[in-house]
Amino acid sequence: MFVVHLICSFTTGGAETMLVDIANQQVAEGNRVALIIINDLIDERLLQSLDKKIQVVRIGRNPGSRNPFFLIYLNSILFGLHADILHCHDHVIGGMLLPLFKKKLCLTVHTVGVDGKYFSCFNKIIAISDSVKQDIINRTSFHPELIWNGIHTDRIKRKECFTASSPFRLVMVSRLDHLVKGQHILLEALELLVYEYNRYVSLDFIGEGESENYLRSLVEKYRLQGNVNFLGLKDRNYIYAHLHEYDLFVQPSIYEGFGLTVVEAMIARIPVLVSGDGPTEVVERGKYGYCFEKENAKDCAKKMDCIIKDYSNLGNLTDMASAYAENQYSIQATVYSYLRLYESMMGGKAK
């Protein structure tokens, strides 16, 4: 089967990370795969993580450009490729393509709140979580398929010892975008944990983004200079090798369609504390991790303190969480589900 993935920009984020894993696994299972990047926003380091067999086409459009040349070029490329499936990862791409491509066109929706304006351009709509699926159903007339995100679970190193570090080590892996990811909530909670609960803790932010200067100012405001580290962007190999060294993973999301980094932490056998619809769904609303009320720093601090108190007894919980995540969110299961979807679009088994 020949699958062409299309995405507007290829910078570091959850959708792009998932796309790399899916495309590489599709190649590993004998499929022909290409990637078309429409805008000229590309993280070259991320691009290097693609299998060398994947054909990459750069359209080179400036974001927001209305120059018709790029649309003509994009459609002419698709005419020449003769792909079986065109798999889009941004909804606006539906409005860029000629209607004759609709039969082989599908869209993965990666987060909540996506405008349904272009949904009718696609043959199939896919949601990455039940939270995203319900959001689409509630706001539009479309009923998407559900295909969970998946990762290479075997590449993540597992935590073995449940003796808390000193200081107690917290980590958040995410784009630094506080209005979506909620880093400011975590910093407010950390102030309470340090100065009201008298806990000796450290927090590492792994990631980069436009909120970094604002978050650094909050670190100073809350007198947390000795507790918070900004490690910048780290590649997947680094994260998979070091996650297990932390005592607690925190994801204080305000809006989050899924929570791939939460799954990675669960597999690494470290406890997780989350908020937001997607991450809460990932931990089965408290069955495989801890939840706090969205945008509630006091509740976040209280839950962190409880986790620290009970830390030596969390081995069974993290064992269950790791086994569940490995079974539910493997990249092999995700790719298999997409293959079945592609075949249904083609009217039967692919040759």
CSV table of C-alpha atoms in Angstrom, one decimal:
chain,number,residue,atom,x,y,z
A,1,MET,CA,0.0,0.0,0.0
A,2,PHE,CA,1.2,3.5,-0.8
A,3,VAL,CA,0.3,6.0,1.9
A,4,VAL,CA,1.1,9.7,1.7
A,5,HIS,CA,0.9,11.7,4.9
A,6,LEU,CA,0.2,15.5,4.6
A,7,ILE,CA,0.9,18.0,7.4
A,8,CYS,CA,1.1,21.8,7.3
A,9,SER,CA,4.2,22.3,9.4
A,10,PHE,CA,6.7,19.8,10.8
A,11,THR,CA,7.9,21.3,14.1
A,12,THR,CA,8.2,19.4,17.4
A,13,GLY,CA,4.8,18.6,18.9
A,14,GLY,CA,2.5,15.7,19.7
A,15,ALA,CA,1.0,15.3,16.2
A,16,GLU,CA,4.4,15.4,14.5
A,17,THR,CA,6.0,13.0,17.0
A,18,MET,CA,3.1,10.5,16.5
A,19,LEU,CA,3.4,10.9,12.7
A,20,VAL,CA,7.0,10.0,12.7
A,21,ASP,CA,6.3,6.8,14.7
A,22,ILE,CA,3.3,5.8,12.5
A,23,ALA,CA,5.2,6.5,9.2
A,24,ASN,CA,8.3,4.6,10.3
A,25,GLN,CA,6.2,1.6,11.5
A,26,GLN,CA,4.3,1.6,8.2
A,27,VAL,CA,7.5,1.4,6.3
A,28,ALA,CA,8.8,-1.4,8.7
A,29,GLU,CA,5.7,-3.4,7.8
A,30,GLY,CA,6.4,-3.2,4.1
A,31,ASN,CA,4.3,-0.2,3.0
A,32,ARG,CA,5.5,2.6,0.7
A,33,VAL,CA,5.2,5.9,2.5
A,34,ALA,CA,5.7,9.6,1.6
A,35,LEU,CA,5.4,12.8,3.7
A,36,ILE,CA,4.4,16.1,2.2
A,37,ILE,CA,5.1,19.2,4.4
A,38,ILE,CA,3.2,22.2,3.1
A,39,ASN,CA,4.7,25.1,5.1
A,40,ASP,CA,8.3,26.0,5.4
A,41,LEU,CA,8.3,25.5,9.2
A,42,ILE,CA,10.4,22.3,9.6
A,43,ASP,CA,12.4,21.0,12.5
A,44,GLU,CA,15.4,19.3,10.7
A,45,ARG,CA,16.2,17.2,13.8
A,46,LEU,CA,12.8,15.7,13.8
A,47,LEU,CA,13.0,15.2,10.0
A,48,GLN,CA,16.2,13.1,10.5
A,49,SER,CA,14.2,10.7,12.7
A,50,LEU,CA,12.2,9.5,9.7
A,51,ASP,CA,13.1,6.3,8.0
A,52,LYS,CA,15.3,7.0,5.0
A,53,LYS,CA,12.9,5.1,2.8
A,54,ILE,CA,10.2,7.7,3.3
A,55,GLN,CA,10.0,10.2,0.5
A,56,VAL,CA,9.8,13.8,1.8
A,57,VAL,CA,8.3,16.6,-0.3
A,58,ARG,CA,8.6,20.2,0.8
A,59,ILE,CA,6.1,22.5,-0.7
A,60,GLY,CA,7.8,25.6,0.8
A,61,ARG,CA,4.7,27.7,1.5
A,62,ASN,CA,4.8,30.6,3.9
A,63,PRO,CA,2.2,30.0,6.6
A,64,GLY,CA,-0.9,31.9,5.7
A,65,SER,CA,0.1,32.6,2.1
A,66,ARG,CA,-2.7,32.9,-0.4
A,67,ASN,CA,-0.4,32.5,-3.4
A,68,PRO,CA,-2.2,29.9,-5.6
A,69,PHE,CA,1.1,28.6,-6.9
A,70,PHE,CA,1.5,26.5,-3.8
A,71,LEU,CA,-1.9,24.9,-4.0
A,72,ILE,CA,-1.4,24.1,-7.7
A,73,TYR,CA,2.0,22.6,-6.9
A,74,LEU,CA,0.6,20.5,-4.1
A,75,ASN,CA,-2.2,19.1,-6.2
A,76,SER,CA,0.1,18.4,-9.1
A,77,ILE,CA,2.4,16.5,-6.8
A,78,LEU,CA,-0.5,14.3,-5.6
A,79,PHE,CA,-1.5,13.7,-9.2
A,80,GLY,CA,2.0,12.4,-9.9
A,81,LEU,CA,2.3,10.2,-6.8
A,82,HIS,CA,-0.8,8.0,-7.5
A,83,ALA,CA,-1.1,7.2,-3.8
A,84,ASP,CA,-3.7,4.7,-2.4
A,85,ILE,CA,-4.3,6.8,0.7
A,86,LEU,CA,-3.8,10.5,1.5
A,87,HIS,CA,-3.6,10.8,5.3
A,88,CYS,CA,-3.9,14.4,6.5
A,89,HIS,CA,-2.9,15.7,10.0
A,90,ASP,CA,-4.3,19.2,9.7
A,91,HIS,CA,-7.9,19.9,8.9
A,92,VAL,CA,-7.3,22.9,6.7
A,93,ILE,CA,-5.5,20.7,4.1
A,94,GLY,CA,-9.0,19.5,3.1
A,95,GLY,CA,-9.7,22.9,1.7
A,96,MET,CA,-6.4,22.9,-0.3
A,97,LEU,CA,-7.1,19.7,-2.3
A,98,LEU,CA,-9.2,19.1,-5.3
A,99,PRO,CA,-12.5,17.3,-4.6
A,100,LEU,CA,-11.5,14.3,-6.8
A,101,PHE,CA,-9.1,13.2,-4.1
A,102,LYS,CA,-11.9,12.8,-1.4
A,103,LYS,CA,-12.3,9.1,-1.9
A,104,LYS,CA,-8.7,8.4,-0.7
A,105,LEU,CA,-8.6,11.3,1.8
A,106,CYS,CA,-8.7,10.8,5.6
A,107,LEU,CA,-8.0,13.2,8.5
A,108,THR,CA,-6.6,12.5,12.0
A,109,VAL,CA,-7.8,15.1,14.5
A,110,HIS,CA,-5.2,15.5,17.2
A,111,THR,CA,-6.9,17.7,19.7
A,112,VAL,CA,-10.2,19.2,20.9
A,113,GLY,CA,-11.8,22.3,19.6
A,114,VAL,CA,-10.8,21.8,15.9
A,115,ASP,CA,-13.0,23.7,13.5
A,116,GLY,CA,-15.2,21.3,11.5
A,117,LYS,CA,-15.3,23.6,8.5
A,118,TYR,CA,-13.3,21.3,6.2
A,119,PHE,CA,-14.5,17.9,7.6
A,120,SER,CA,-16.8,17.3,4.7
A,121,CYS,CA,-13.7,17.2,2.4
A,122,PHE,CA,-12.6,13.9,3.9
A,123,ASN,CA,-13.8,10.4,3.4
A,124,LYS,CA,-12.9,9.4,7.0
A,125,ILE,CA,-12.3,11.4,10.2
A,126,ILE,CA,-10.2,9.8,12.9
A,127,ALA,CA,-10.0,10.9,16.6
A,128,ILE,CA,-7.0,10.1,18.7
A,129,SER,CA,-9.0,9.7,21.9
A,130,ASP,CA,-12.5,9.4,23.2
A,131,SER,CA,-12.3,13.0,24.4
A,132,VAL,CA,-11.5,14.2,20.9
A,133,LYS,CA,-14.2,12.0,19.4
A,134,GLN,CA,-16.9,13.3,21.8
A,135,ASP,CA,-15.8,16.8,21.2
A,136,ILE,CA,-16.3,16.4,17.4
A,137,ILE,CA,-19.7,14.7,17.9
A,138,ASN,CA,-20.9,17.4,20.3
A,139,ARG,CA,-19.9,20.3,18.0
A,140,THR,CA,-20.4,18.9,14.5
A,141,SER,CA,-22.6,16.5,12.6
A,142,PHE,CA,-19.6,14.1,12.1
A,143,HIS,CA,-19.0,10.8,13.9
A,144,PRO,CA,-15.3,10.0,13.7
A,145,GLU,CA,-13.5,6.7,14.0
A,146,LEU,CA,-11.4,6.2,17.2
A,147,ILE,CA,-7.8,5.1,16.8
A,148,TRP,CA,-5.5,5.5,19.8
A,149,ASN,CA,-2.1,7.1,19.5
A,150,GLY,CA,0.8,4.6,19.9
A,151,ILE,CA,4.5,4.6,20.7
A,152,HIS,CA,7.4,2.2,20.7
A,153,THR,CA,6.9,0.9,24.2
A,154,ASP,CA,10.0,-1.3,24.1
A,155,ARG,CA,12.4,1.7,23.8
A,156,ILE,CA,11.5,3.3,27.2
A,157,LYS,CA,13.6,2.4,30.2
A,158,ARG,CA,11.6,1.4,33.3
A,159,LYS,CA,12.0,2.6,36.9
A,160,GLU,CA,13.0,-0.2,39.3
A,161,CYS,CA,13.4,1.5,42.7
A,162,PHE,CA,10.7,3.3,44.5
A,163,THR,CA,12.8,5.1,47.0
A,164,ALA,CA,12.1,8.8,46.6
A,165,SER,CA,15.0,11.1,45.5
A,166,SER,CA,16.2,14.0,47.6
A,167,PRO,CA,15.1,16.4,46.3
A,168,PHE,CA,11.9,14.8,45.1
A,169,ARG,CA,12.2,15.0,41.3
A,170,LEU,CA,9.3,16.3,39.2
A,171,VAL,CA,9.2,16.5,35.4
A,172,MET,CA,6.9,17.9,32.7
A,173,VAL,CA,7.6,17.1,29.0
A,174,SER,CA,5.7,19.5,26.8
A,175,ARG,CA,5.7,22.5,24.6
A,176,LEU,CA,6.0,25.6,26.7
A,177,ASP,CA,2.6,27.0,26.0
A,178,HIS,CA,1.0,27.8,29.4
A,179,LEU,CA,-2.4,28.7,28.1
A,180,VAL,CA,-2.8,25.2,26.7
A,181,LYS,CA,-0.4,23.1,28.7
A,182,GLY,CA,-0.8,24.8,32.1
A,183,GLN,CA,2.8,25.2,33.2
A,184,HIS,CA,1.8,28.3,35.2
A,185,ILE,CA,-0.6,26.1,37.3
A,186,LEU,CA,2.2,23.7,38.1
A,187,LEU,CA,4.5,26.6,39.2
A,188,GLU,CA,1.9,28.0,41.5
A,189,ALA,CA,1.4,24.5,42.9
A,190,LEU,CA,5.1,24.1,43.3
A,191,GLU,CA,5.3,27.3,45.4
A,192,LEU,CA,2.7,25.9,47.8
A,193,LEU,CA,4.5,22.5,47.9
A,194,VAL,CA,7.8,24.2,48.8
A,195,TYR,CA,6.7,27.0,51.2
A,196,GLU,CA,3.4,25.6,52.7
A,197,TYR,CA,4.0,21.9,52.6
A,198,ASN,CA,7.8,22.3,53.3
A,199,ARG,CA,8.7,19.7,50.6
A,200,TYR,CA,12.2,19.6,49.2
A,201,VAL,CA,11.5,19.2,45.4
A,202,SER,CA,12.9,20.0,42.0
A,203,LEU,CA,11.0,20.4,38.7
A,204,ASP,CA,12.5,20.0,35.2
A,205,PHE,CA,10.7,21.4,32.2
A,206,ILE,CA,11.6,19.5,29.1
A,207,GLY,CA,10.5,21.4,26.0
A,208,GLU,CA,10.6,24.9,24.4
A,209,GLY,CA,8.0,27.4,23.4
A,210,GLU,CA,6.8,31.0,23.4
A,211,SER,CA,5.8,30.9,27.1
A,212,GLU,CA,9.4,30.4,28.4
A,213,ASN,CA,10.1,34.0,29.3
A,214,TYR,CA,6.8,34.3,31.1
A,215,LEU,CA,7.4,31.0,33.0
A,216,ARG,CA,10.9,32.2,34.0
A,217,SER,CA,9.3,35.3,35.4
A,218,LEU,CA,6.9,33.2,37.5
A,219,VAL,CA,9.9,31.2,38.8
A,220,GLU,CA,11.3,34.4,40.2
A,221,LYS,CA,8.0,35.7,41.5
A,222,TYR,CA,7.4,32.4,43.4
A,223,ARG,CA,11.1,32.3,44.6
A,224,LEU,CA,11.7,29.0,42.9
A,225,GLN,CA,15.0,29.7,41.3
A,226,GLY,CA,16.6,26.8,43.2
A,227,ASN,CA,13.8,24.4,42.4
A,228,VAL,CA,13.1,24.8,38.7
A,229,ASN,CA,15.2,23.9,35.6
A,230,PHE,CA,14.5,24.6,32.0
A,231,LEU,CA,16.2,21.8,30.1
A,232,GLY,CA,15.1,22.9,26.6
A,233,LEU,CA,14.1,20.6,23.8
A,234,LYS,CA,15.3,17.0,24.1
A,235,ASP,CA,15.0,14.3,21.5
A,236,ARG,CA,13.0,11.1,22.0
A,237,ASN,CA,16.1,9.0,22.8
A,238,TYR,CA,17.0,11.3,25.6
A,239,ILE,CA,13.5,11.3,27.1
A,240,TYR,CA,13.1,7.5,26.8
A,241,ALA,CA,16.5,7.0,28.5
A,242,HIS,CA,15.9,9.4,31.4
A,243,LEU,CA,12.2,9.5,32.3
A,244,HIS,CA,12.6,6.6,34.8
A,245,GLU,CA,15.0,8.8,36.8
A,246,TYR,CA,12.2,11.0,38.0
A,247,ASP,CA,9.9,10.5,40.9
A,248,LEU,CA,6.7,12.0,39.4
A,249,PHE,CA,5.5,13.1,36.0
A,250,VAL,CA,3.0,16.0,36.0
A,251,GLN,CA,0.8,17.1,33.1
A,252,PRO,CA,-1.3,20.1,34.2
A,253,SER,CA,-3.1,20.5,30.8
A,254,ILE,CA,-5.9,23.0,30.3
A,255,TYR,CA,-6.7,21.7,26.8
A,256,GLU,CA,-5.3,18.3,25.7
A,257,GLY,CA,-6.7,15.9,23.2
A,258,PHE,CA,-4.6,12.9,24.3
A,259,GLY,CA,-1.4,13.0,26.3
A,260,LEU,CA,1.3,10.9,24.6
A,261,THR,CA,4.0,12.0,27.1
A,262,VAL,CA,1.7,10.7,29.9
A,263,VAL,CA,1.7,7.3,28.2
A,264,GLU,CA,5.5,7.4,28.0
A,265,ALA,CA,5.7,8.1,31.7
A,266,MET,CA,3.3,5.3,32.6
A,267,ILE,CA,5.4,2.9,30.6
A,268,ALA,CA,8.6,4.1,32.4
A,269,ARG,CA,6.9,3.1,35.6
A,270,ILE,CA,6.8,6.5,37.2
A,271,PRO,CA,3.6,7.9,38.8
A,272,VAL,CA,1.7,10.5,36.9
A,273,LEU,CA,-0.5,13.4,38.0
A,274,VAL,CA,-2.6,14.9,35.3
A,275,SER,CA,-5.5,17.3,34.5
A,276,GLY,CA,-7.4,17.9,31.3
A,277,ASP,CA,-9.7,15.7,29.4
A,278,GLY,CA,-7.2,13.7,27.3
A,279,PRO,CA,-4.6,12.9,30.0
A,280,THR,CA,-7.4,12.1,32.5
A,281,GLU,CA,-8.8,9.6,29.9
A,282,VAL,CA,-5.3,8.1,29.5
A,283,VAL,CA,-5.1,7.2,33.2
A,284,GLU,CA,-8.7,5.9,33.2
A,285,ARG,CA,-9.8,8.8,35.4
A,286,GLY,CA,-7.6,7.8,38.3
A,287,LYS,CA,-7.3,4.0,37.9
A,288,TYR,CA,-3.7,4.2,36.5
A,289,GLY,CA,-2.6,7.5,37.8
A,290,TYR,CA,-3.6,10.6,39.8
A,291,CYS,CA,-5.8,13.4,38.7
A,292,PHE,CA,-6.4,16.9,40.0
A,293,GLU,CA,-9.0,19.5,39.2
A,294,LYS,CA,-8.1,21.5,36.0
A,295,GLU,CA,-6.5,24.9,36.7
A,296,ASN,CA,-6.6,24.3,40.4
A,297,ALA,CA,-3.1,24.8,41.8
A,298,LYS,CA,-4.1,24.1,45.4
A,299,ASP,CA,-5.5,20.7,44.4
A,300,CYS,CA,-2.4,20.0,42.4
A,301,ALA,CA,-0.2,20.8,45.4
A,302,LYS,CA,-2.3,18.7,47.7
A,303,LYS,CA,-2.1,15.7,45.4
A,304,MET,CA,1.6,16.0,45.0
A,305,ASP,CA,2.1,16.1,48.7
A,306,CYS,CA,-0.1,12.9,49.1
A,307,ILE,CA,2.0,11.2,46.4
A,308,ILE,CA,5.2,12.1,48.2
A,309,LYS,CA,3.8,10.7,51.5
A,310,ASP,CA,2.8,7.4,50.0
A,311,TYR,CA,5.6,7.0,47.6
A,312,SER,CA,7.1,3.8,48.8
A,313,ASN,CA,3.8,2.1,48.3
A,314,LEU,CA,3.2,3.1,44.6
A,315,GLY,CA,5.0,0.1,43.0
A,316,ASN,CA,1.8,-1.9,42.4
A,317,LEU,CA,0.1,1.1,40.8
A,318,THR,CA,2.9,1.9,38.4
A,319,ASP,CA,3.2,-1.8,37.5
A,320,MET,CA,-0.5,-1.9,36.5
A,321,ALA,CA,-0.2,1.4,34.7
A,322,SER,CA,2.9,0.3,32.7
A,323,ALA,CA,1.3,-3.0,31.7
A,324,TYR,CA,-2.0,-1.2,30.7
A,325,ALA,CA,-0.2,1.5,28.6
A,326,GLU,CA,2.0,-1.0,26.9
A,327,ASN,CA,-1.0,-3.1,25.8
A,328,GLN,CA,-3.3,-0.2,24.9
A,329,TYR,CA,-0.9,2.3,23.2
A,330,SER,CA,1.6,0.3,21.2
A,331,ILE,CA,2.6,1.7,17.8
A,332,GLN,CA,1.9,-1.7,16.3
A,333,ALA,CA,-1.7,-1.6,17.4
A,334,THR,CA,-2.1,1.9,16.1
A,335,VAL,CA,-0.7,1.1,12.7
A,336,TYR,CA,-2.8,-2.1,12.4
A,337,SER,CA,-5.9,0.0,13.1
A,338,TYR,CA,-5.0,2.5,10.4
A,339,LEU,CA,-4.4,-0.3,7.9
A,340,ARG,CA,-7.9,-1.6,8.5
A,341,LEU,CA,-9.3,1.9,8.0
A,342,TYR,CA,-7.3,2.4,4.8
A,343,GLU,CA,-8.6,-1.0,3.5
A,344,SER,CA,-12.2,0.0,4.2
A,345,MET,CA,-11.7,3.2,2.3
A,346,MET,CA,-10.3,1.2,-0.7
A,347,GLY,CA,-13.3,-1.2,-0.6
A,348,GLY,CA,-11.4,-4.3,0.7
A,349,LYS,CA,-8.0,-5.7,1.2
A,350,ALA,CA,-5.0,-3.9,-0.3
A,351,LYS,CA,-2.9,-5.7,-2.8
